[in-house]
JSON list of C-alpha atoms in Angstrom, two decimals:
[
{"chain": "A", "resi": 9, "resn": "UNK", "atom": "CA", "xyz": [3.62, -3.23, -21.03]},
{"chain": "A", "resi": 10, "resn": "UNK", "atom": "CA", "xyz": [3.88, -2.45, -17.37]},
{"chain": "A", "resi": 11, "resn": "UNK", "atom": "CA", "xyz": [2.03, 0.36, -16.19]},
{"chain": "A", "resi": 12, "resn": "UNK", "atom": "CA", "xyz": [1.69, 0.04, -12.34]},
{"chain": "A", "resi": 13, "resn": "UNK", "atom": "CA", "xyz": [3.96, -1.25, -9.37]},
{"chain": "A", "resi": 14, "resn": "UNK", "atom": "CA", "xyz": [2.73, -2.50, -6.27]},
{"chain": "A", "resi": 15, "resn": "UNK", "atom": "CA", "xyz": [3.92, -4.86, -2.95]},
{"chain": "A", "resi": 16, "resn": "UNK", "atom": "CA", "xyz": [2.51, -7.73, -2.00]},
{"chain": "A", "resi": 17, "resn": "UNK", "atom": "CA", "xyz": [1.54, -5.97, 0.73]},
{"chain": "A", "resi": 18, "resn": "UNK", "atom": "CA", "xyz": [-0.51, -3.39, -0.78]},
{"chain": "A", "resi": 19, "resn": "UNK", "atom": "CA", "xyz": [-2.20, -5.92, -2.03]},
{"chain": "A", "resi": 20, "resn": "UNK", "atom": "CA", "xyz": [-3.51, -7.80, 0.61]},
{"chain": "A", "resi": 21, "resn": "UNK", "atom": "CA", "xyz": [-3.98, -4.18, 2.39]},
{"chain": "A", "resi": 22, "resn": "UNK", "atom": "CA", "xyz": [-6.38, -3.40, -0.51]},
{"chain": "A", "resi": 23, "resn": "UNK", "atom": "CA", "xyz": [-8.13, -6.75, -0.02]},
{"chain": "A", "resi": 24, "resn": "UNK", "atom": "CA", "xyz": [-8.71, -5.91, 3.39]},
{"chain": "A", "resi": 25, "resn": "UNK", "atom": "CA", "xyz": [-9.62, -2.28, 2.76]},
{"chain": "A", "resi": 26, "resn": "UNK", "atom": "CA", "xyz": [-9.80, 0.06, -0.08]},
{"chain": "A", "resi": 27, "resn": "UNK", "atom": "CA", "xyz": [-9.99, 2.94, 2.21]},
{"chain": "A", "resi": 28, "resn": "UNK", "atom": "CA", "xyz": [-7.76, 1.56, 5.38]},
{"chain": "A", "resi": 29, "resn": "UNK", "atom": "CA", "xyz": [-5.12, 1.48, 1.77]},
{"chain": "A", "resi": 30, "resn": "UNK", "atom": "CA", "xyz": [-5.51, 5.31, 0.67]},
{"chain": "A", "resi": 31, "resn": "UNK", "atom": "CA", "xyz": [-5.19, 6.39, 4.57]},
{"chain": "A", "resi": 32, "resn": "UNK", "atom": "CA", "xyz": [-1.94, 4.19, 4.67]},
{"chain": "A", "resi": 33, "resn": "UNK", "atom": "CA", "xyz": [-0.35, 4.87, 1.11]},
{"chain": "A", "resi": 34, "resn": "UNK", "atom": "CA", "xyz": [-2.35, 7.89, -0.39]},
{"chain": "A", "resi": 35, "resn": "UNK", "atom": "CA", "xyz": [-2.31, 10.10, 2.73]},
{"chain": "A", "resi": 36, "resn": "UNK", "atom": "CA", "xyz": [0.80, 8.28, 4.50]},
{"chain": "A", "resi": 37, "resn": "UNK", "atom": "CA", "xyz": [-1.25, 8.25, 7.60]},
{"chain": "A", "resi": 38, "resn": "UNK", "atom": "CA", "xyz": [0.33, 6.41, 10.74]},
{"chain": "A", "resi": 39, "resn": "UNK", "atom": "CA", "xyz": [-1.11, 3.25, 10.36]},
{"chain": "A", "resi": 40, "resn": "UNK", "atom": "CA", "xyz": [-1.51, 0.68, 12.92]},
{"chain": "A", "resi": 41, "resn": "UNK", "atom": "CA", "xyz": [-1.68, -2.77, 12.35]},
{"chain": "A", "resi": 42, "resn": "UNK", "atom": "CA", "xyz": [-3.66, -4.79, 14.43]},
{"chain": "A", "resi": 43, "resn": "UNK", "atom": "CA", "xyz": [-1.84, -6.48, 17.09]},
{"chain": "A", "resi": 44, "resn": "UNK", "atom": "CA", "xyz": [-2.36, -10.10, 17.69]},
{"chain": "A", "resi": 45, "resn": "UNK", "atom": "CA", "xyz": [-0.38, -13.04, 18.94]},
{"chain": "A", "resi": 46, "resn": "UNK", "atom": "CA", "xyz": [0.15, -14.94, 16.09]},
{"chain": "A", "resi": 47, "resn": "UNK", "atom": "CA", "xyz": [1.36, -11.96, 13.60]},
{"chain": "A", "resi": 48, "resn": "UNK", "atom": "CA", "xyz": [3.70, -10.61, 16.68]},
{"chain": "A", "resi": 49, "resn": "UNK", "atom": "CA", "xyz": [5.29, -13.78, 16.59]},
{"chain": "A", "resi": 50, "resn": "UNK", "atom": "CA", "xyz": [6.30, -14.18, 13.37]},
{"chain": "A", "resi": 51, "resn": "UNK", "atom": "CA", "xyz": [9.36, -12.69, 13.47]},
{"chain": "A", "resi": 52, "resn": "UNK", "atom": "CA", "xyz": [10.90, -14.79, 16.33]},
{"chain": "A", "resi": 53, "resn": "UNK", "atom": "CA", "xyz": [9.75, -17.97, 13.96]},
{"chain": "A", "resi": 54, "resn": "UNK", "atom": "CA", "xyz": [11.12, -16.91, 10.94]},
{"chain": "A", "resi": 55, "resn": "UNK", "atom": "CA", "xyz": [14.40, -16.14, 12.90]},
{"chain": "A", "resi": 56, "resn": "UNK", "atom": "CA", "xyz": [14.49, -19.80, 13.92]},
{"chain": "A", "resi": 57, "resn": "UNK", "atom": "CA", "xyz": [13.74, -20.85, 10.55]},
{"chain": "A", "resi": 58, "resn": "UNK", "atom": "CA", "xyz": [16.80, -18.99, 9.37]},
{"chain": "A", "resi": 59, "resn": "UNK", "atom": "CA", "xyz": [18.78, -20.49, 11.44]},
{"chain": "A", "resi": 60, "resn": "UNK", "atom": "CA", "xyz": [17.35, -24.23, 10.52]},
{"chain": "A", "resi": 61, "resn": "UNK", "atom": "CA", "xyz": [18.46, -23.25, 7.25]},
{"chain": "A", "resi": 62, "resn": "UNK", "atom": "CA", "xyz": [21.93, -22.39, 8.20]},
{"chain": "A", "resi": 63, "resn": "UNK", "atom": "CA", "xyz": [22.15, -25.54, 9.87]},
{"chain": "A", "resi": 64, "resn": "UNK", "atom": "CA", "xyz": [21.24, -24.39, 13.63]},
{"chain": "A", "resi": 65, "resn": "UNK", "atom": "CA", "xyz": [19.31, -25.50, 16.19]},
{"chain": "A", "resi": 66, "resn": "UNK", "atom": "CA", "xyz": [17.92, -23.32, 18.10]},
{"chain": "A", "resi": 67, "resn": "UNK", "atom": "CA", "xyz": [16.78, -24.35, 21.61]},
{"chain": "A", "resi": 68, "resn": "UNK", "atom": "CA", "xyz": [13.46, -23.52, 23.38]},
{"chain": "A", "resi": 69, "resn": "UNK", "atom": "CA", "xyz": [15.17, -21.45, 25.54]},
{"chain": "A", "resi": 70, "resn": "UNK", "atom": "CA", "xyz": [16.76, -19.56, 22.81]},
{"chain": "A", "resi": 71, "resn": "UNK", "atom": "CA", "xyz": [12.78, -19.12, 21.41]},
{"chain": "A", "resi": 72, "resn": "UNK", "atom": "CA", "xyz": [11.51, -18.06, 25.01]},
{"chain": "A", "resi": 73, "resn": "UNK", "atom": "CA", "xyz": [14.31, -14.83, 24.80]},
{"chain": "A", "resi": 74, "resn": "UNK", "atom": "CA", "xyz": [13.36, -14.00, 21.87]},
{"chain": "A", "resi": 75, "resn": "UNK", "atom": "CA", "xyz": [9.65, -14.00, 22.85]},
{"chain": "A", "resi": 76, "resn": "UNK", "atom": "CA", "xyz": [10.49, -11.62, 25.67]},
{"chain": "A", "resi": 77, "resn": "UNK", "atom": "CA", "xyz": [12.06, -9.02, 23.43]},
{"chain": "A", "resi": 78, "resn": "UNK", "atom": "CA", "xyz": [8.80, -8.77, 21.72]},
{"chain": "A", "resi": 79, "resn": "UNK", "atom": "CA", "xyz": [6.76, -9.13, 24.71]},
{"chain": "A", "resi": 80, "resn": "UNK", "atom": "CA", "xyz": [8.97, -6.09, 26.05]},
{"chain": "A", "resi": 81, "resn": "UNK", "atom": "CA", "xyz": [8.26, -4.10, 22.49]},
{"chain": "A", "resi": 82, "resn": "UNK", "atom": "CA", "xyz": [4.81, -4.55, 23.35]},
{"chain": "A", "resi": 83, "resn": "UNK", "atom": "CA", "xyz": [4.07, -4.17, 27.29]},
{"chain": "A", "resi": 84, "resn": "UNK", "atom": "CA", "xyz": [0.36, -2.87, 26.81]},
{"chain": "A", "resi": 85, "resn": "UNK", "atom": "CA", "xyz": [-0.89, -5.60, 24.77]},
{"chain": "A", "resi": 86, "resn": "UNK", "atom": "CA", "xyz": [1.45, -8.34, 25.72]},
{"chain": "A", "resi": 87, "resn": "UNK", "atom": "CA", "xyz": [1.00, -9.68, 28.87]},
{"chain": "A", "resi": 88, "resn": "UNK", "atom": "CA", "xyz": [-0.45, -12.19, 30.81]},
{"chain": "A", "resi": 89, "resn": "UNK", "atom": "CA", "xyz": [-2.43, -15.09, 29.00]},
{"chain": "A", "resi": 90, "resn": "UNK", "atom": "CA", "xyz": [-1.31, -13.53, 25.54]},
{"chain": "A", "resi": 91, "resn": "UNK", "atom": "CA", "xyz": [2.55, -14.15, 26.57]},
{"chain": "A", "resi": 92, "resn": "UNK", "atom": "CA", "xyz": [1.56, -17.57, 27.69]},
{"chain": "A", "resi": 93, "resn": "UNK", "atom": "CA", "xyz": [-0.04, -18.30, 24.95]},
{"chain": "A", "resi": 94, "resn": "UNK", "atom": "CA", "xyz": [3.10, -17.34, 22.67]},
{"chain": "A", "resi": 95, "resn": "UNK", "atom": "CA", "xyz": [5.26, -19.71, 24.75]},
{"chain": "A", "resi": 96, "resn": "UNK", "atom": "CA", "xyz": [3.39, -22.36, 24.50]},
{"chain": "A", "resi": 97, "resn": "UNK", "atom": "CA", "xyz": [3.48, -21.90, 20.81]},
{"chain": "A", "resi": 98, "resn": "UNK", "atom": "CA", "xyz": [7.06, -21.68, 20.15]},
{"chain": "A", "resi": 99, "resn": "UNK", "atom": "CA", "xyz": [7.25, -24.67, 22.17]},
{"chain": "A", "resi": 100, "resn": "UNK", "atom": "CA", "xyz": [4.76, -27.07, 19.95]},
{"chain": "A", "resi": 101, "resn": "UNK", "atom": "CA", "xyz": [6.88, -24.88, 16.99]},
{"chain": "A", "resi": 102, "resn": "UNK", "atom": "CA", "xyz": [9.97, -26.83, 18.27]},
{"chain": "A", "resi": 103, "resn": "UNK", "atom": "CA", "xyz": [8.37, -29.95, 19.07]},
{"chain": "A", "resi": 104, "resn": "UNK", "atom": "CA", "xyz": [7.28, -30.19, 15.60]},
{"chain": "A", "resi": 105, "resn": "UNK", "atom": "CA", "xyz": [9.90, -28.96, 13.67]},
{"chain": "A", "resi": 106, "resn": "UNK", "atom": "CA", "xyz": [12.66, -31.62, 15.46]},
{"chain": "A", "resi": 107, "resn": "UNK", "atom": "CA", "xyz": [9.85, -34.65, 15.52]},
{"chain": "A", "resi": 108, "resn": "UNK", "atom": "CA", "xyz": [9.84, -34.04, 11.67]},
{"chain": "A", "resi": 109, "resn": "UNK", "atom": "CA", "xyz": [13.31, -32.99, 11.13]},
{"chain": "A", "resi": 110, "resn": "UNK", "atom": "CA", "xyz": [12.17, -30.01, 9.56]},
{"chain": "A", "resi": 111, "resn": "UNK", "atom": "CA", "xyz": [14.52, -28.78, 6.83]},
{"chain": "A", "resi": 112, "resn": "UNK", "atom": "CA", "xyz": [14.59, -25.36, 5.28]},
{"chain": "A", "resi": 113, "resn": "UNK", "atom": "CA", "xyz": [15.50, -24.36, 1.64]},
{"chain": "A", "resi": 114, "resn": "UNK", "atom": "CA", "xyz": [14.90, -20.46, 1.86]},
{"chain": "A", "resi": 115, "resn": "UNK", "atom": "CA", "xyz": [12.95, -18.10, 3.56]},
{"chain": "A", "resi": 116, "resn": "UNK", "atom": "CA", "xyz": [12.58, -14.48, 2.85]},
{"chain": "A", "resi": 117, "resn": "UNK", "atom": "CA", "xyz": [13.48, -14.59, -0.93]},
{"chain": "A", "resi": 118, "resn": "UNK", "atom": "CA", "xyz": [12.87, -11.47, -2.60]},
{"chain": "A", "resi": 119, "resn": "UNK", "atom": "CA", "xyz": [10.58, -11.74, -5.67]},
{"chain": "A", "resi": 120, "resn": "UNK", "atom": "CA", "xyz": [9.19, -9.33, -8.52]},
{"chain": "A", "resi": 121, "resn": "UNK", "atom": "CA", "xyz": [6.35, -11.23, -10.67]},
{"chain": "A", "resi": 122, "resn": "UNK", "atom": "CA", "xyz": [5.00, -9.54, -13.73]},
{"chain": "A", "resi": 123, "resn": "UNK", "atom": "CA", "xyz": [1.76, -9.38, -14.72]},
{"chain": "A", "resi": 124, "resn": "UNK", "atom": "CA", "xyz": [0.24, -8.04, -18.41]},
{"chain": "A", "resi": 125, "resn": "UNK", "atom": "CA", "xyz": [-0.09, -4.74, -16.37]},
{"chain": "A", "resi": 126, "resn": "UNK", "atom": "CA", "xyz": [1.28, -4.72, -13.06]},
{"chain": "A", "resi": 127, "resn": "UNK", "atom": "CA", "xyz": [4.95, -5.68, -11.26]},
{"chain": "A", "resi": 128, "resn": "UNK", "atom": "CA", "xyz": [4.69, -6.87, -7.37]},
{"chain": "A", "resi": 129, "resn": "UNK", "atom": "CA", "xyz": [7.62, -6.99, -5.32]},
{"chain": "A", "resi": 130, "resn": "UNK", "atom": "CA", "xyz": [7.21, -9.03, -2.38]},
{"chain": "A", "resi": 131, "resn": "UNK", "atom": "CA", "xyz": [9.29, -11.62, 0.00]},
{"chain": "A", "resi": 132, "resn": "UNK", "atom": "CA", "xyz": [8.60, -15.40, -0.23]},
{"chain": "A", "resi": 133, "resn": "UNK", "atom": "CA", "xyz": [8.08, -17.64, 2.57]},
{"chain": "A", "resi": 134, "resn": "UNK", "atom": "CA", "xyz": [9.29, -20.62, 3.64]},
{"chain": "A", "resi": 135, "resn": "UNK", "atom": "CA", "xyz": [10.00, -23.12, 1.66]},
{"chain": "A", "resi": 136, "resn": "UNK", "atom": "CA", "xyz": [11.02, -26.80, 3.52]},
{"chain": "A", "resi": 137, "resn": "UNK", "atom": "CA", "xyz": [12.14, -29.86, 1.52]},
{"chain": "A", "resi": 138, "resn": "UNK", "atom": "CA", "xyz": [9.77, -32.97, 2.89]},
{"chain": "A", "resi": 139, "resn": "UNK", "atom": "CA", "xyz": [11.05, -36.36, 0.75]},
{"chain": "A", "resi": 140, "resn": "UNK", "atom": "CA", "xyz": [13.49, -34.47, -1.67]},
{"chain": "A", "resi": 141, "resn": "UNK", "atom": "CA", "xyz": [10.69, -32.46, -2.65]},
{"chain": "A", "resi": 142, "resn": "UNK", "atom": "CA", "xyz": [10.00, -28.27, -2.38]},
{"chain": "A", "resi": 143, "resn": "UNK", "atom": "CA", "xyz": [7.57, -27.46, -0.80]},
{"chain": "A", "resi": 144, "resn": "UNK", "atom": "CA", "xyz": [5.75, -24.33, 1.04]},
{"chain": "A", "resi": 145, "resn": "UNK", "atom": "CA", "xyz": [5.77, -24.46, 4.55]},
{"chain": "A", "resi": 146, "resn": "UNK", "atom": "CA", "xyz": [3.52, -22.03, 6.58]},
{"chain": "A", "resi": 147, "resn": "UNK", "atom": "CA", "xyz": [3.12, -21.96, 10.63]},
{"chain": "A", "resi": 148, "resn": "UNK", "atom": "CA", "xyz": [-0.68, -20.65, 11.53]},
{"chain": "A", "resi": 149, "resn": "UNK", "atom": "CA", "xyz": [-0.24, -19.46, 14.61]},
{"chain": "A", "resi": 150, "resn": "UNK", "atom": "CA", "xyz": [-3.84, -18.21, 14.92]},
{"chain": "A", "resi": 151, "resn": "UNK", "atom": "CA", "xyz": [-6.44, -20.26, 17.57]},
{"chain": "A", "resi": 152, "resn": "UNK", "atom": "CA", "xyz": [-8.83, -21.14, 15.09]},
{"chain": "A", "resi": 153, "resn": "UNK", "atom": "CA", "xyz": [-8.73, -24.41, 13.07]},
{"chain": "A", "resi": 154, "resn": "UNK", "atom": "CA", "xyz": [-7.64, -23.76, 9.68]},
{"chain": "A", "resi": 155, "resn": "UNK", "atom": "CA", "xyz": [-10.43, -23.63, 7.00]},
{"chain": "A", "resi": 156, "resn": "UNK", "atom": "CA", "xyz": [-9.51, -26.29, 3.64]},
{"chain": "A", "resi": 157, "resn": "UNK", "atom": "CA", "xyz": [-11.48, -23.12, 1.11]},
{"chain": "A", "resi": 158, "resn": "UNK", "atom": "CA", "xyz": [-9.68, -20.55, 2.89]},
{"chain": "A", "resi": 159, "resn": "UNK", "atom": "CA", "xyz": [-6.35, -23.23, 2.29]},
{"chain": "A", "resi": 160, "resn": "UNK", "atom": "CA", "xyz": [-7.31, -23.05, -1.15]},
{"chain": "A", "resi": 161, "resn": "UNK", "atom": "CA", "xyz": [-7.88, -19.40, -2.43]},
{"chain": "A", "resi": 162, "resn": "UNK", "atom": "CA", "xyz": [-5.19, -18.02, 0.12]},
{"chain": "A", "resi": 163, "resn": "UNK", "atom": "CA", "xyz": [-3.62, -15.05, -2.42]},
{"chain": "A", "resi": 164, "resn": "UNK", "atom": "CA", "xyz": [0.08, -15.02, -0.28]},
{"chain": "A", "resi": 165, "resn": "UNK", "atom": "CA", "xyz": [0.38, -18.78, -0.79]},
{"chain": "A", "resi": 166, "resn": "UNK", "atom": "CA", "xyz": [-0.13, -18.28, -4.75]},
{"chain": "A", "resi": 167, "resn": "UNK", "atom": "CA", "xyz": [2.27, -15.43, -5.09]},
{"chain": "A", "resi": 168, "resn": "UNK", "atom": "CA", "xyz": [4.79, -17.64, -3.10]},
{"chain": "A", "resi": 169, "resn": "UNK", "atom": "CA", "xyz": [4.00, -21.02, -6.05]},
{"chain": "A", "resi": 170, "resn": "UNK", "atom": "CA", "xyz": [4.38, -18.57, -8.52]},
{"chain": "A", "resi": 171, "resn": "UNK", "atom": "CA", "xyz": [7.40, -17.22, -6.81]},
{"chain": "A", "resi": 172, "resn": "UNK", "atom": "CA", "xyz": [9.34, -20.00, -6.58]},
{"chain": "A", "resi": 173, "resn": "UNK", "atom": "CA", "xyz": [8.67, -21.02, -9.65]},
{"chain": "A", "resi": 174, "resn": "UNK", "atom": "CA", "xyz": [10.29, -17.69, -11.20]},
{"chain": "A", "resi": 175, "resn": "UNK", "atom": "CA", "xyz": [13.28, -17.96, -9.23]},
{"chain": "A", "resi": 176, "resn": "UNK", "atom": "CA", "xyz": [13.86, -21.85, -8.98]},
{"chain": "A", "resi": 177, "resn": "UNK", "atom": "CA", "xyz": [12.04, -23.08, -12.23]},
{"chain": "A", "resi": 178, "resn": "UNK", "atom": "CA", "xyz": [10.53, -25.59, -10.81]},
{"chain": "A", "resi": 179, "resn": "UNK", "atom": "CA", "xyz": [7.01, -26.36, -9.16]},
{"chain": "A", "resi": 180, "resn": "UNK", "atom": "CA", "xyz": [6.59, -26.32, -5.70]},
{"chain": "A", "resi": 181, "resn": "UNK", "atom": "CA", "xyz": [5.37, -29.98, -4.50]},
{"chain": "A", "resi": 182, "resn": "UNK", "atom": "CA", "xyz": [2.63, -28.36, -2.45]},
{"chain": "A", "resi": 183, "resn": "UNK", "atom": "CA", "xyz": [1.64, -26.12, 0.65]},
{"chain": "A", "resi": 184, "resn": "UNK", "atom": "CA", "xyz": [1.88, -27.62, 3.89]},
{"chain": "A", "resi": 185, "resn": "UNK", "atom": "CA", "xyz": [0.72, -25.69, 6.87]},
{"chain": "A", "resi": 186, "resn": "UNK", "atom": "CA", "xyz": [0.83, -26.52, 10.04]},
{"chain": "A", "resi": 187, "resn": "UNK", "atom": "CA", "xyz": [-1.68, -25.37, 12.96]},
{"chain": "A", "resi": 188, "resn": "UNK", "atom": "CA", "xyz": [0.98, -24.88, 15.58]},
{"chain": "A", "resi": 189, "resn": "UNK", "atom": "CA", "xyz": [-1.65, -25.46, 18.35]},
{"chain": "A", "resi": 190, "resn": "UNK", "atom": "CA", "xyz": [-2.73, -28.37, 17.65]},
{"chain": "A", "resi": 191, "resn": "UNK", "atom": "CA", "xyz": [0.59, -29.94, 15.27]},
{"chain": "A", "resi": 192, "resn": "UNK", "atom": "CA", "xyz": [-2.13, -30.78, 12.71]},
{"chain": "A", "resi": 193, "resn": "UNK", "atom": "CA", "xyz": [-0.83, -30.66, 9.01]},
{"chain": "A", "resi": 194, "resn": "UNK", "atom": "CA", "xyz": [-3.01, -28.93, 6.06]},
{"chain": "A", "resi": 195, "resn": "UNK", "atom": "CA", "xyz": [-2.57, -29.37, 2.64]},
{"chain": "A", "resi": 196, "resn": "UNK", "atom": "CA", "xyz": [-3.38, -27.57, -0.58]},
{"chain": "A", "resi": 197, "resn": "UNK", "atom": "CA", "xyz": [-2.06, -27.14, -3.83]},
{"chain": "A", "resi": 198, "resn": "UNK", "atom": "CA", "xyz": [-1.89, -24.35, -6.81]},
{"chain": "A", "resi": 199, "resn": "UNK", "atom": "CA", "xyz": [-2.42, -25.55, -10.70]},
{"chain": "A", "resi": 200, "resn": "UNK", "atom": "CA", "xyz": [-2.59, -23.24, -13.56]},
{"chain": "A", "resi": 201, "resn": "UNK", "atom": "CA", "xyz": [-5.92, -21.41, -13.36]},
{"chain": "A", "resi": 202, "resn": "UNK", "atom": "CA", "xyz": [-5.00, -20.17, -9.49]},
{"chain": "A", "resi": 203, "resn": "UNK", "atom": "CA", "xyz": [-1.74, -18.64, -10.83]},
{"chain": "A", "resi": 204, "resn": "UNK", "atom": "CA", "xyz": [-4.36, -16.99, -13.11]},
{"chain": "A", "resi": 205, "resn": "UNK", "atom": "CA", "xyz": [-6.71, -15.57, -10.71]},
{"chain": "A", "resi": 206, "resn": "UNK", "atom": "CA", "xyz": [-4.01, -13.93, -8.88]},
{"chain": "A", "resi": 207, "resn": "UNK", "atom": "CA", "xyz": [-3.00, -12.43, -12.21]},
{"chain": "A", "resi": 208, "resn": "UNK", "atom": "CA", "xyz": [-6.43, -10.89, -12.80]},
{"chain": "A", "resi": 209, "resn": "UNK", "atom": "CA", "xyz": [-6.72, -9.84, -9.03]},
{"chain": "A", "resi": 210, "resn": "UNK", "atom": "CA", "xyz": [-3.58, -8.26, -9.17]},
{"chain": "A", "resi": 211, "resn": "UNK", "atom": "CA", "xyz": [-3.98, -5.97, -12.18]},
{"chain": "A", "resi": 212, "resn": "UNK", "atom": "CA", "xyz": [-7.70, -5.21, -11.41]},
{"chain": "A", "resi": 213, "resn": "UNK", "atom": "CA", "xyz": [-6.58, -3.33, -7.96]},
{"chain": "A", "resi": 214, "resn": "UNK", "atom": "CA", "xyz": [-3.57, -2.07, -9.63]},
{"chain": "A", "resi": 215, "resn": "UNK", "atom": "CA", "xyz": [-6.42, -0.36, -11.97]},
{"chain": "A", "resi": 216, "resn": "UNK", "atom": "CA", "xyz": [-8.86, 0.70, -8.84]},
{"chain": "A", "resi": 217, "resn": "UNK", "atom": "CA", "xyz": [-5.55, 2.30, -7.10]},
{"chain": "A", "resi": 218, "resn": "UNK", "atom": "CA", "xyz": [-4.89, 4.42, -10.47]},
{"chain": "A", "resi": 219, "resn": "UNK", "atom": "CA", "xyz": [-8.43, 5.08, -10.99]},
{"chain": "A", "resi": 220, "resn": "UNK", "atom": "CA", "xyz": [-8.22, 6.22, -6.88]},
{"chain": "A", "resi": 221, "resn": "UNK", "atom": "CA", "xyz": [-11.35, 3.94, -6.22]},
{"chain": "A", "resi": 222, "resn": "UNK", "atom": "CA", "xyz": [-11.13, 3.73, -2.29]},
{"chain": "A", "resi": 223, "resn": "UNK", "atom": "CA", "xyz": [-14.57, 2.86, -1.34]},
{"chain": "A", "resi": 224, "resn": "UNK", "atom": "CA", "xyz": [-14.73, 1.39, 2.49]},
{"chain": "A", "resi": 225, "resn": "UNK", "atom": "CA", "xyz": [-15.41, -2.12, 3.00]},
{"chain": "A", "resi": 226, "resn": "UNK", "atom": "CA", "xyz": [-17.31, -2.26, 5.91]},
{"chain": "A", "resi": 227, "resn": "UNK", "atom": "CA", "xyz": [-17.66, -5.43, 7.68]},
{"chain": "A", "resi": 228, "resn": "UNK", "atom": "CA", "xyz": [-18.28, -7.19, 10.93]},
{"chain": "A", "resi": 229, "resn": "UNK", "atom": "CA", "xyz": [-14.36, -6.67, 11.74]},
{"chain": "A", "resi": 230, "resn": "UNK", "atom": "CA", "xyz": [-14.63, -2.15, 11.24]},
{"chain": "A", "resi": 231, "resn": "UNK", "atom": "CA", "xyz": [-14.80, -1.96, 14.93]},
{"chain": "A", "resi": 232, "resn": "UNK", "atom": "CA", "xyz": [-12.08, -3.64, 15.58]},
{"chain": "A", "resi": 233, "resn": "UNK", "atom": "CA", "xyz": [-9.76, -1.90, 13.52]},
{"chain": "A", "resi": 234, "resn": "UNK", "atom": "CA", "xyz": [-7.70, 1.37, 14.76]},
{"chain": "A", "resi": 235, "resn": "UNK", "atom": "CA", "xyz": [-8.82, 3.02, 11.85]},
{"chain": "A", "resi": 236, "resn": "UNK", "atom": "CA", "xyz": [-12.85, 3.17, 12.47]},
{"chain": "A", "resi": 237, "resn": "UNK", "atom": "CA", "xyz": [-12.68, 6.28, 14.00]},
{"chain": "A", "resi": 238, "resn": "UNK", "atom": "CA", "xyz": [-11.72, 8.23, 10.72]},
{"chain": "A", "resi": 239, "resn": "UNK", "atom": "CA", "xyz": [-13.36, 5.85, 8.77]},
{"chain": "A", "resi": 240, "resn": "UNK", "atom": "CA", "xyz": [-16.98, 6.84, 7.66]},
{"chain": "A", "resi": 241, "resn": "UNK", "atom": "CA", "xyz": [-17.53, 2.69, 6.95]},
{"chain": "A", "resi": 242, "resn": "UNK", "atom": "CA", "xyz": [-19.24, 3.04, 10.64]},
{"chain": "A", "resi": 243, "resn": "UNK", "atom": "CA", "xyz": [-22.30, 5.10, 8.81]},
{"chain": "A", "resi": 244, "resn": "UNK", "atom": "CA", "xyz": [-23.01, 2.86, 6.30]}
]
């Protein structure tokens, strides 16, 4: 019997904060999410992944325009080394994707999985076809070399196996992901008792968000976040 619904996103918001969540979605406070190069950039990759997927080819120059329409969204924070640095990685983004002939299944599928408890509506990612085989396909963006146990207990690649699954019925072949700074490939994988995990995580918050249980979880990132100031995590 269902008795909560959530997004994937209020998920991974809860993950990162129970109190950060009730200022978003209990108060409906003006949020702010922190700004950084590789989330800004999303958008303008996932637009040329929709395109690969219709067929088209986007050129670099195509990628640098749309770059500048988020650089002009964003004047304060993006400028200078942080616009560079988003150039140069829609460039590697293109090198990669033609030296491996990157093709794209879907992106952006809407999804509702079901839990004993809960329902989670969400969007699923990419999802490439490498050797006639599905797969998930997932562009980190981020400076940092990818970690193989953060790889492997990800929760947003799990909803997106178990996603696919639901709408395709079929398994996924794996989870490539690509660090687009370096064009070094990562791989991981999701078997039965992941799919369970996020089953349990997913109706335990659903139970701390009824039960209103928005406790702070302070951490070396608080100060960071645009929050901290009416966040009494800073006291603890």
């Amino acid at each position: 019997m269902i008795k909560y619904e959530l997004t994937e996103n209020q998920i991974y918001d809860y993950i990162y904060c129970p109190a950060r969540y009730s200022m978003k979605y209990e108060s409906n406070m003006p949020i702010i999410d922190t700004m950084t190069v590789p989330n800004l950039i999303q958008p303008v990759i996932r637009s040329f992944c929709l395109n690969l997927m219709n067929g088209k080819v986007k050129s670099t120059d195509w990628l640098k325009q749309k770059w500048d329409a988020v650089c002009r969204k964003y004047p304060g924070y993006l400028q200078g080394q942080r616009v560079i640095r988003g150039v140069a990685l829609l460039v590697n983004l293109f090198q990669y994707c033609r030296r491996n002939e990157i093709q794209v299944l879907d992106i952006d599928e809407p999804f509702e999985l079901y839990t004993d408890q809960t329902a989670v509506k969400g969007k699923m990612g990419i999802i490439s076809v490498r050797n006639k085989k599905p797969e998930l396909l997932v562009f980190d963006c981020s400076q940092k070399i990818p970690n193989q146990v953060d790889l492997d207990m990800n929760l947003k690649y799990t909803m997106d196996c178990l996603a696919f699954r639901n709408i395709y019925f079929k398994e996924l072949a794996g989870i490539r992901v690509v660090h687009v700074r370096t064009g070094k490939e990562y791989t991981t994988y999701r078997l039965k008792d992941d799919f369970l995990r996020l089953q349990t995580i997913i109706d335990n918050i659903a139970k701390a968000v009824a039960l209103k249980i928005f406790y702070p979880r302070h951490n070396v990132l608080c100060a960071q976040c645009p929050e901290y100031n009416l966040c009494k995590a800073w006291t603890c």
